[in-house]
Coordinates of C-alpha atoms in Angstrom, one line a residue:
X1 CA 18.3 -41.1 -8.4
X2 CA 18.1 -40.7 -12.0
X3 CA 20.2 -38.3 -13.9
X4 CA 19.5 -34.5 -13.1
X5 CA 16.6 -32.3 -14.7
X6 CA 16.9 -29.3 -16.5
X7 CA 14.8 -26.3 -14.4
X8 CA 14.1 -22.8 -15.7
X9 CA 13.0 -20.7 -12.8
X10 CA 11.3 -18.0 -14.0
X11 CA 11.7 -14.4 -12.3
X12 CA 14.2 -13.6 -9.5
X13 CA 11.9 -11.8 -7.1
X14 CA 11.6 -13.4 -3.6
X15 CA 9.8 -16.7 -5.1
X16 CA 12.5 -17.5 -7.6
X17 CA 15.0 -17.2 -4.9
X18 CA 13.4 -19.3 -2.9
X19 CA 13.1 -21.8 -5.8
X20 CA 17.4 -21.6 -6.9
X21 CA 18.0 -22.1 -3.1
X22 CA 15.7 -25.3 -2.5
X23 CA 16.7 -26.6 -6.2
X24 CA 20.4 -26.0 -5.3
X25 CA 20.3 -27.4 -1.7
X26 CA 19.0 -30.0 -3.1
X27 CA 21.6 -30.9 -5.0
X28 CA 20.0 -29.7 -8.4
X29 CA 22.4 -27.8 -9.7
X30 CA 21.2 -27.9 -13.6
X31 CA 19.2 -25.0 -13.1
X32 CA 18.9 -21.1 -14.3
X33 CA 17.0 -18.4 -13.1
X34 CA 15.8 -16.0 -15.6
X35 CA 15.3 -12.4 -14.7
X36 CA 13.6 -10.1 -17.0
X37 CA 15.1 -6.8 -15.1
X38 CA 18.5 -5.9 -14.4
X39 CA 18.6 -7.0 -10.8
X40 CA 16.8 -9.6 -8.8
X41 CA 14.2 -8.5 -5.8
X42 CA 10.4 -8.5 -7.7
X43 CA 8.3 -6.0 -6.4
X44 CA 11.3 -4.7 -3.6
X45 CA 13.0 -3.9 -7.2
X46 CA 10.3 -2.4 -8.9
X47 CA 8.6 -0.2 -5.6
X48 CA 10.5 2.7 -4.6
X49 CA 8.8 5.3 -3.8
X50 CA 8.7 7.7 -0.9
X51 CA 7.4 5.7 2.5
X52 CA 7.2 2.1 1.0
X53 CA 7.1 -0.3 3.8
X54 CA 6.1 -3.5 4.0
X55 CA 2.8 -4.2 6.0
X56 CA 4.1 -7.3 7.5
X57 CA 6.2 -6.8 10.7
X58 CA 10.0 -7.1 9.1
X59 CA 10.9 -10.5 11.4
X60 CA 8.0 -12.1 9.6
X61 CA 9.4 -11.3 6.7
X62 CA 12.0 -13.4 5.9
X63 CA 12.7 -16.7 4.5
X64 CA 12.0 -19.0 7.5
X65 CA 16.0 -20.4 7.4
X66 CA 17.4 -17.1 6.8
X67 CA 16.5 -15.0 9.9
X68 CA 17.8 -10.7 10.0
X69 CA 18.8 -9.6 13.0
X70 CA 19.4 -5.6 11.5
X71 CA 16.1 -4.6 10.3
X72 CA 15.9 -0.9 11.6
X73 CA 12.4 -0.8 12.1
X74 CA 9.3 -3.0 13.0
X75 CA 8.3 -2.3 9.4
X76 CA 10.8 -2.6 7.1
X77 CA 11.2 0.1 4.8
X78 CA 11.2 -1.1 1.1
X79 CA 15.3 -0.4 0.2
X80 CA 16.3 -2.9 3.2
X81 CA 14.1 -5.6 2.2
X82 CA 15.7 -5.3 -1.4
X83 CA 19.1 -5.2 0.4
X84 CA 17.6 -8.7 2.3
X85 CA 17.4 -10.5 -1.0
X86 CA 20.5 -9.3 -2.4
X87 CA 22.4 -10.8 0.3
X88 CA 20.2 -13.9 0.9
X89 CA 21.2 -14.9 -2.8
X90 CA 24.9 -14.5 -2.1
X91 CA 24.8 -16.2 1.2
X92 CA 22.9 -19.3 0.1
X93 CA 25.4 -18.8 -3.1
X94 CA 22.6 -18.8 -6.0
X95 CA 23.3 -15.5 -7.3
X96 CA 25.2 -18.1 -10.2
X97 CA 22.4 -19.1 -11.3
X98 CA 20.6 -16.4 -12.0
X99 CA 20.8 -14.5 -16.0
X100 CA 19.3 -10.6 -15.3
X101 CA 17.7 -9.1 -18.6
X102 CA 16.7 -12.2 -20.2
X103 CA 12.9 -12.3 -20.3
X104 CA 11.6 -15.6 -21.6
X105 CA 8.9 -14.8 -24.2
X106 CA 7.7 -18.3 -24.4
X107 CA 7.2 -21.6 -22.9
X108 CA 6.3 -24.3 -25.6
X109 CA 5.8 -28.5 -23.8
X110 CA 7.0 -30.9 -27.1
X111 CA 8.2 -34.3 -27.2
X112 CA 8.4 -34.0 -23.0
X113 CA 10.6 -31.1 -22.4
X114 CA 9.7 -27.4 -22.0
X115 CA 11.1 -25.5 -25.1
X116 CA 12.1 -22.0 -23.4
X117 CA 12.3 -18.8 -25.7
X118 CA 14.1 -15.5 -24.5
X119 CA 13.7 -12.1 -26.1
X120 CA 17.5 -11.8 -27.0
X121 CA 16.6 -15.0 -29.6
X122 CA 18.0 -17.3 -27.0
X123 CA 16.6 -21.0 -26.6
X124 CA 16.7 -23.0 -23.7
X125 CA 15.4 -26.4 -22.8
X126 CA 14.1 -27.6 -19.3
X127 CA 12.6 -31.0 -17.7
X128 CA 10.7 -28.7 -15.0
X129 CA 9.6 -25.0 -15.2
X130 CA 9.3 -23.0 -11.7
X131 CA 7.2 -20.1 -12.8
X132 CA 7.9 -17.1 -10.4
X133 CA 6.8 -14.5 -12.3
X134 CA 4.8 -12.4 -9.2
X135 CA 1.6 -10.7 -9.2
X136 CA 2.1 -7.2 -8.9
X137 CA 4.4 -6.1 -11.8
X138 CA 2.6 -5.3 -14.6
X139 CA 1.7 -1.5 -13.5
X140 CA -2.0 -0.4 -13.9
X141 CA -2.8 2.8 -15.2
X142 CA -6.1 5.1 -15.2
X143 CA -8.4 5.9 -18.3
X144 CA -8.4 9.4 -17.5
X145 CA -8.5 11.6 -20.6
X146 CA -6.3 14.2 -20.8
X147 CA -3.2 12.1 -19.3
X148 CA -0.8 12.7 -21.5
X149 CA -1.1 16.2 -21.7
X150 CA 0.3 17.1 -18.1
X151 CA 3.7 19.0 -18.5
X152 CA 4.6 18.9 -15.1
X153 CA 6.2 15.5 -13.4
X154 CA 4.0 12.2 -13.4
X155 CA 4.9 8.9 -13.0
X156 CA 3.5 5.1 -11.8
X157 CA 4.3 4.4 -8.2
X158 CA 6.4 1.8 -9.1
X159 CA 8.6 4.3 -11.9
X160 CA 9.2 6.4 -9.2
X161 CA 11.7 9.1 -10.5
X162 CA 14.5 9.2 -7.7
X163 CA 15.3 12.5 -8.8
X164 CA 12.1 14.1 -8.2
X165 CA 12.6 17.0 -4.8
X166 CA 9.1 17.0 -3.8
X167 CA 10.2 19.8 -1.4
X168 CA 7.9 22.8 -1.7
X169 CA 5.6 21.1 -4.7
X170 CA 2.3 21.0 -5.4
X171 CA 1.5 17.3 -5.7
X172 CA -1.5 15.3 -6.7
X173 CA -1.6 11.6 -5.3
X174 CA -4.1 9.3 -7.5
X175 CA -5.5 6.3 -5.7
X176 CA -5.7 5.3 -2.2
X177 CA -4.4 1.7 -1.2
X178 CA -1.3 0.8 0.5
X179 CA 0.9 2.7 -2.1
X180 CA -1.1 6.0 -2.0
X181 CA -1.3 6.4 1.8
X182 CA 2.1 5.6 1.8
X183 CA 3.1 8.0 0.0
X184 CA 0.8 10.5 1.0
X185 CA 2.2 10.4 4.6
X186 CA 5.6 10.5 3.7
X187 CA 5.2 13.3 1.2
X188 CA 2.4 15.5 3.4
X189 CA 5.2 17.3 5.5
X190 CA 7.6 18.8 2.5
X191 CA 5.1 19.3 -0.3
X192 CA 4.0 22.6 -0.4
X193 CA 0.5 21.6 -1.4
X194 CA -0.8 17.8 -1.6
X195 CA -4.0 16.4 -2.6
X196 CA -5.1 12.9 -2.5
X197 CA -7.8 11.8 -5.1
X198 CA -10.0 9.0 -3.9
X199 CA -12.2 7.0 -5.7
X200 CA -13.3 5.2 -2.5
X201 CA -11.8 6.2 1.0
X202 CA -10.2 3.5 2.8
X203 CA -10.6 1.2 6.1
X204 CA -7.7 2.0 8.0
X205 CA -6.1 -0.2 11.0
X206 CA -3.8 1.2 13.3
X207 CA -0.7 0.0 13.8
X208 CA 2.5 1.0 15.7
X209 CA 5.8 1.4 14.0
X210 CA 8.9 1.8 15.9
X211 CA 12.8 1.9 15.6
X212 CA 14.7 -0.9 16.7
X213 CA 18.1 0.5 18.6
X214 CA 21.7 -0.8 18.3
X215 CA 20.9 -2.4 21.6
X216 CA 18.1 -4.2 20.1
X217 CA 19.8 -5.0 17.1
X218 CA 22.8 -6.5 19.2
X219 CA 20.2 -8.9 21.1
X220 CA 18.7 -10.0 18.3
X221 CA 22.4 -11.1 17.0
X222 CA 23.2 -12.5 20.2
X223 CA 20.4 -14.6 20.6
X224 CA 18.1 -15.6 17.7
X225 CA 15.5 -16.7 20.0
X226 CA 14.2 -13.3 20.5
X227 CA 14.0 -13.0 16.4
X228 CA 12.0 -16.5 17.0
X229 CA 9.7 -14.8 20.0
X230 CA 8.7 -12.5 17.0
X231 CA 9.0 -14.4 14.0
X232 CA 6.7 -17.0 15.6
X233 CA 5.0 -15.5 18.4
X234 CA 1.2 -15.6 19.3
X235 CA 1.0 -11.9 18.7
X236 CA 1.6 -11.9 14.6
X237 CA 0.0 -15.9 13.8
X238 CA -2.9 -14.4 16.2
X239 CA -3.6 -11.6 13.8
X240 CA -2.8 -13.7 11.2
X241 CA -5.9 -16.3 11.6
X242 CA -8.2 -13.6 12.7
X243 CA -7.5 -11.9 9.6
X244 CA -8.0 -15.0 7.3
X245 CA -11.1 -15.9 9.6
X246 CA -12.7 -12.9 8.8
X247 CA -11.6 -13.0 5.8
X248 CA -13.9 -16.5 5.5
X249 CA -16.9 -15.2 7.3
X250 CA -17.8 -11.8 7.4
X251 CA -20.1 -11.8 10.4
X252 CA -17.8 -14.0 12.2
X253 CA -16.7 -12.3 15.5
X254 CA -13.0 -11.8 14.6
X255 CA -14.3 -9.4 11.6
X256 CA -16.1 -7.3 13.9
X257 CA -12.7 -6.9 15.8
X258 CA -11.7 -5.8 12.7
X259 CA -14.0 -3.5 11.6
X260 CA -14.2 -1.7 15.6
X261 CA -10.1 -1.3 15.4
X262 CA -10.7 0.4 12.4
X263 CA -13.9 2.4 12.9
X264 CA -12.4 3.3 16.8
X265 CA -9.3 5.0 14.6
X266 CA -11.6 7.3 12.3
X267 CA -13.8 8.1 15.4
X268 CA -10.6 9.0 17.5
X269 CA -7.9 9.9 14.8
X270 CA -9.8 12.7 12.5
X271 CA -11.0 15.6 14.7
X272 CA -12.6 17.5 11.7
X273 CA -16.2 16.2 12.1
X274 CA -16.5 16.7 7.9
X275 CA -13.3 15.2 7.0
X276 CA -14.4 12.3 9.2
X277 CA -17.5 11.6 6.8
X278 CA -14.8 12.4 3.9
X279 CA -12.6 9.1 4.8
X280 CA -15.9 7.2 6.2
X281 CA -16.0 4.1 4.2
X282 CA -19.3 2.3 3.0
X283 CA -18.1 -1.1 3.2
X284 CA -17.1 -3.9 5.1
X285 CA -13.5 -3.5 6.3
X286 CA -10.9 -5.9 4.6
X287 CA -13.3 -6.0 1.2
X288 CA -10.3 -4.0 -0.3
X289 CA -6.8 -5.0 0.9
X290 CA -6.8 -3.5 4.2
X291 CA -4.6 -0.4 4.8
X292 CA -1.9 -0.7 7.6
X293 CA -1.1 2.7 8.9
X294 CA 0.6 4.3 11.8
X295 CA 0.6 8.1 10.9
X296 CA -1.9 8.7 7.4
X297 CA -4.6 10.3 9.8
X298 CA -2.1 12.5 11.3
X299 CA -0.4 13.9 8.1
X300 CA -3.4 14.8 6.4
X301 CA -4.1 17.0 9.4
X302 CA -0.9 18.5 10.3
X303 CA -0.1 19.5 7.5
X304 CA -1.5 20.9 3.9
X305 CA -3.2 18.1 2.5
X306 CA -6.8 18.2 0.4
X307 CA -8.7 14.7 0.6
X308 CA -10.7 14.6 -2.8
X309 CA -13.4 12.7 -3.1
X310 CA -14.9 13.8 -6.1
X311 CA -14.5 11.9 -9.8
X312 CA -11.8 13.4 -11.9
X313 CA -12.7 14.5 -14.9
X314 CA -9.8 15.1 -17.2
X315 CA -6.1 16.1 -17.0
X316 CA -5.1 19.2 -18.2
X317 CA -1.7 20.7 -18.6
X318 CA -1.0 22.1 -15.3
X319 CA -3.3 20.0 -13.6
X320 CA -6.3 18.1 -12.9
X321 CA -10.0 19.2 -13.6
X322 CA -12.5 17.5 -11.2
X323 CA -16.0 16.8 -13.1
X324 CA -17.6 19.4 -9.9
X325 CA -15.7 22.2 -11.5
X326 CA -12.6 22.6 -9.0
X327 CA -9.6 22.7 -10.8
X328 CA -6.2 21.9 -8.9
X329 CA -3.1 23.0 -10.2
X330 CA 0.0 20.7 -10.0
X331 CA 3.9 20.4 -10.1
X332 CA 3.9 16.5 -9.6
X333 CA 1.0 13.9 -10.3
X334 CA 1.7 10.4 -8.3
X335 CA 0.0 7.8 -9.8
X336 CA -0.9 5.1 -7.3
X337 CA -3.5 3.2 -9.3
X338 CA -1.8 -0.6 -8.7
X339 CA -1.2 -3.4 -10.9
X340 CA -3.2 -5.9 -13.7
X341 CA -3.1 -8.6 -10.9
X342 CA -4.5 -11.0 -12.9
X343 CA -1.6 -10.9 -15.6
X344 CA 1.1 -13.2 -14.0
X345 CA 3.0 -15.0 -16.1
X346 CA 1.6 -13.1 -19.1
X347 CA 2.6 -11.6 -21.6
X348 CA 5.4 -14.9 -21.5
X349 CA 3.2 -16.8 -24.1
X350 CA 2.4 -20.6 -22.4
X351 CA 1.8 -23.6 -25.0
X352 CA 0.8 -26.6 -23.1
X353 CA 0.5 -30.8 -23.7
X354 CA -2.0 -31.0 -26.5
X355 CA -1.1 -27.6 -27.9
X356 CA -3.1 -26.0 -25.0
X357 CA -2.6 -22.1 -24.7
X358 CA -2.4 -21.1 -21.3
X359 CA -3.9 -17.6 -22.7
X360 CA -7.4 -19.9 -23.7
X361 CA -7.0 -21.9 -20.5
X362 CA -7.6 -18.6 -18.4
X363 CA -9.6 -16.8 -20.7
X364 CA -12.2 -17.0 -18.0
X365 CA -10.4 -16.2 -15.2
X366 CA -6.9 -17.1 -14.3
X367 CA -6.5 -20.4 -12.1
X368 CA -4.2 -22.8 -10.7
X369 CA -4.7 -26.0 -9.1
X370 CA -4.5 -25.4 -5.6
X371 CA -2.7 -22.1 -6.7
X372 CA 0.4 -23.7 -7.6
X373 CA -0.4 -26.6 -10.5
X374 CA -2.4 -26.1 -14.3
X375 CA -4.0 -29.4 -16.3
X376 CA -2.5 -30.2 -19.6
X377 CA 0.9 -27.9 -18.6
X378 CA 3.0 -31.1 -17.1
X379 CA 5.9 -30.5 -14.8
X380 CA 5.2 -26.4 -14.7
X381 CA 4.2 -25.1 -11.3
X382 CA 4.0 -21.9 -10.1
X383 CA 4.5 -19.9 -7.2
X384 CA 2.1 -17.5 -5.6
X385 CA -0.2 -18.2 -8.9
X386 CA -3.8 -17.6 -9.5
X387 CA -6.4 -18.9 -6.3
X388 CA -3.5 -18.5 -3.8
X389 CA -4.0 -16.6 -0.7
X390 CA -3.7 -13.0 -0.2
X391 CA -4.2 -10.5 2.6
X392 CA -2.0 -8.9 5.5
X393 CA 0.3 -11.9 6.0
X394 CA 3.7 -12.8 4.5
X395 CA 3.7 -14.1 1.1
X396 CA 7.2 -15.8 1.6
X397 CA 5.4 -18.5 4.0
X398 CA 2.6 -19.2 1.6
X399 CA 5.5 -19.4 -1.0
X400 CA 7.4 -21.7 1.5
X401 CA 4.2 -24.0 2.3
X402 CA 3.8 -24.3 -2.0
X403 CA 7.5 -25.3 -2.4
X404 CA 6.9 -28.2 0.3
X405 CA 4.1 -29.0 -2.2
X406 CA 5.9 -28.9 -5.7
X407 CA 8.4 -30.9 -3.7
X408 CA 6.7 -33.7 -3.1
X409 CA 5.0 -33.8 -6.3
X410 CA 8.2 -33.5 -8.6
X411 CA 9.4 -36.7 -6.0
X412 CA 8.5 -39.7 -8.6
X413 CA 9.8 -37.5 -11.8
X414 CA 13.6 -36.5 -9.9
X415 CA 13.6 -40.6 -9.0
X416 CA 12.5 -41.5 -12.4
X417 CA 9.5 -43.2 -11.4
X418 CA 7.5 -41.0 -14.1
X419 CA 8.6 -38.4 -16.6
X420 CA 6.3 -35.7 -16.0
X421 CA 3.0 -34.6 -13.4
X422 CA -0.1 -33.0 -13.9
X423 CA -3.3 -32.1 -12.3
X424 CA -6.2 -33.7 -13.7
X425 CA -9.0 -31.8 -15.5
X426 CA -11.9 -33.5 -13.8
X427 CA -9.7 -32.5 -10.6
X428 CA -9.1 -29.0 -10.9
X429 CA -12.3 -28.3 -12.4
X430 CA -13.9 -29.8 -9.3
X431 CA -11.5 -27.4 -7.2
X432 CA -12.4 -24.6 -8.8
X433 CA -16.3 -25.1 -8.6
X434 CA -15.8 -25.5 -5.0
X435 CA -13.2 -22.4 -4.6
X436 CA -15.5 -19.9 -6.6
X437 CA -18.2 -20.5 -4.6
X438 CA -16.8 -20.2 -1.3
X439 CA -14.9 -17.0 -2.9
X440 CA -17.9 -15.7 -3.5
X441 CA -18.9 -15.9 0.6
X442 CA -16.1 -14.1 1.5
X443 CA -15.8 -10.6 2.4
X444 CA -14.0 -9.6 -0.9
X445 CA -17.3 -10.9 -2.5
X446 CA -19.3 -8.5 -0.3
X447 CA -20.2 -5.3 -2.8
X448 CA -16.9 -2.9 -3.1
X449 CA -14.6 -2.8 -5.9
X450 CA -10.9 -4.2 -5.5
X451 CA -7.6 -5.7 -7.8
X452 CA -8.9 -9.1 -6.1
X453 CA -12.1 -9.6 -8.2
X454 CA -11.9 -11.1 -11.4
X455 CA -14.2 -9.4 -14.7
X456 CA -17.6 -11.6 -13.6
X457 CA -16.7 -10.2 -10.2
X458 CA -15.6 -13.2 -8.5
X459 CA -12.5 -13.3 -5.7
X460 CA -9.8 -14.5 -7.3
X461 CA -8.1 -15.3 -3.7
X462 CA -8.1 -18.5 -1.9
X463 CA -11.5 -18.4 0.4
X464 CA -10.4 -20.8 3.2
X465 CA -8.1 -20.2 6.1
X466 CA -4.7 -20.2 6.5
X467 CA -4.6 -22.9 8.4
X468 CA -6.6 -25.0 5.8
X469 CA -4.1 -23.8 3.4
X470 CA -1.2 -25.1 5.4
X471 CA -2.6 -28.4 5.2
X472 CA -3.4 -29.0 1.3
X473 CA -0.2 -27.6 0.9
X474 CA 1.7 -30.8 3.5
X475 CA 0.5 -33.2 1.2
X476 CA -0.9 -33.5 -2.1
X477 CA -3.7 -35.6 -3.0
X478 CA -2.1 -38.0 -5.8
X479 CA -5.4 -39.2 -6.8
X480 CA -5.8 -35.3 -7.9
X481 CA -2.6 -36.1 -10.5
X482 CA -1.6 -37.6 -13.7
X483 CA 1.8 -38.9 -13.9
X484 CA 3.1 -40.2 -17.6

């Protein structure tokens, strides 16, 4: 073994964790993990609002070698998955590594080290950088004139003010994917008035959400094989590929599952025969992220909720104007209108071999090699990058399956066998003429708008199944690389 590398890990969120605990277990211990916020957990940090849960069953989400036994609920709500993190890093004794509020600014390759820049004017220098940087952090907000003007609370989903009592309010909720119904059902039953504005309405697929007891809890303690039954059971992997087949073919059979799970909910769960047309989508289901939900149908009946339709035209002072005239007067607008997914890394500025700006590299569309590698960037990989795949499933096993990747390919470099690794440029570009033409197949490339397309309108997802995922991540093709 040569002597040890230098890594910078970039962003503490569940990917960098991931990172500092393979690196360290590993026996890399010349390491740092630098965290732009002021406490680690990525989007669990940054999320907050009212009713965040994740959409994955909370067993299934989870580092595969650090099993909970406590969630309290099949779903997780959002402040227990933070809690998960916060003591995965301490248990797996990384929390050492990692700096909070020190953004790095830039990444510069010279003379075959990365030269690290932080905002404070600290410099750094690493063999290997892990970028872990997310996807969904860089909050997205509306062109709607007039925003500023509001004088009543308003706030991005993920600047949720804590100290906000939406008791008895009259509250606006703009945008309608996971966040907004979330947030809409957990606020429908203390607001005094709530409307939802919707740009599109949404696909919906019914799921059930329960409590897990002390009992259950106990169990799970006593005998991790029942976490295991759930963790790895038929019932979540089923759904899993079904989704990603679907996902892959839009007229396959498993979509059509799909979409009758989700048309057999507005048929059955909306009584009012007009609000049914209201929240009757015009597209295939999953061409947006598909919306888990165990309860938004019900809130918006039970209790005093408006589902707008309509295009808003501006924001006023006390409210919002809608362009068919109707005016609605607010205490508290709720802005639910997601991230710039296509960000990344960014606005970190990335100078790569040859002087190549990562900022010209995607000026196209953003792209990684297999979602995890970049030509002329040597020895910097990232995690959940551009390409990768996204949907209903847990991100941390993708994230898992692209570490067993980087792994292998940083092998020859940690033995000394070669200083650095890269993707090739006739490589990738052959990847990526293949990926954005199967993207384009899938039903994301089917006719609605969603955060998944890129400006010309392409997915910018991986288009294959899981399963075919799992297997270019359990070995890389080394005729695809450049070592030096």
């Amino acid at each position: 073994m040569s002597e040890k590398k230098r890594f910078v890990v970039i962003g503490a969120g569940m990917s960098g964790i991931l990172a500092a605990i393979k690196l360290s277990e590993a026996g890399q211990d010349n390491l740092v993990v630098y965290e732009k916020a002021q406490t680690i957990g990525g989007t669990w940090r940054e999320n907050h609002y009212p009713g965040l849960t994740c959409d994955v069953p909370a067993h299934c989400y989870t580092y595969s070698f650090a099993p909970h036994p406590d969630w309290s609920a099949f779903y997780a709500p959002g402040p227990e998955i933070q809690s998960y993190f916060q003591r995965v890093i301490d248990d797996y004794d990384v929390r050492r590594f990692i700096q909070t509020d020190s953004e790095v600014t830039h990444c510069a390759w010279k003379d075959g080290k990365w030269e690290i820049g932080l905002a404070d004017g600290r410099r750094d220098e690493a063999d290997i950088v892990i970028a872990a940087s997310g996807v969904l952090h860089h909050p997205r907000y509306p062109d709607i004139e007039g925003l500023r003007n509001f004088e009543g609370a308003m706030f991005h989903s993920a600047r949720w003010d804590d100290a906000l009592d939406p008791s008895g309010k009259r509250i606006g909720v703009i945008g309608n994917g996971s966040t907004g119904v979330q947030i809409v059902s957990a606020l429908a039953p203390t607001a005094r008035e709530l409307v939802h504005f919707q740009r599109s309405p949404q696909w919906i697929l019914p799921v059930t959400q329960f409590e897990y007891t002390d009992a259950d809890r106990a169990a799970f303690r006593a005998d991790p094989a029942k976490v295991d039954e759930i963790r790895y059971g038929e019932e979540y992997w089923n759904g899993v590929r079904r989704f990603t087949s679907a996902i892959v073919d839009p007229d396959s059979p498993q979509m059509k599952e799909i979409e009758e799970l989700c048309l057999r909910n507005l048929e059955e769960g909306v009584r009012d025969p007009e609000l049914r047309e209201t929240l009757r989508p015009n597209y295939h289901a999953a061409c947006k992220r598909l919306i888990y939900s165990w309860n938004y149908y019900d809130r918006i009946q039970e209790h005093d909720v408006v589902i707008d339709t309509s295009a808003i035209d501006r924001v006023e002072k006390r409210g919002i104007h809608m362009k068919s005239g109707k005016f609605y007067e607010l205490d508290v607008i709720a802005l639910a209108t997601g991230f710039h997914a296509d960000k990344f890394i960014k606005p970190t500025k990335v100078i790569g071999a040859g002087g190549q700006d990562l900022d010209d590299f995607w000026a196209r569309r953003p792209t990684a090699h297999y979602a995890v590698t970049l030509p002329s960037f040597p020895n910097f990989f990232m995690l959940n990058g551009p390409t990768g795949p996204v949907g209903n499933f847990s991100l941390i096993d993708i994230a898992e399956l692209q570490w067993g990747y980087i792994a292998q390919l940083m092998r020859p470099v940690l033995q000394g066998d070669a200083s650095w690794v890269a993707p090739t440029r006739e490589a990738h570009a052959a990847y990526e003429e293949r990926r954005v033409e199967a993207a384009r197949n899938t039903v994301f490339g089917t006719g609605c708008t969603s955060w998944y397309l890129d400006a010309e309108g392409v997915p910018g997802t991986w288009p294959w199944s899981y399963d075919a995922f799992a297997d270019a991540m359990s070995k890389p093709n080394l005729d695809e690389y450049k070592f030096g």
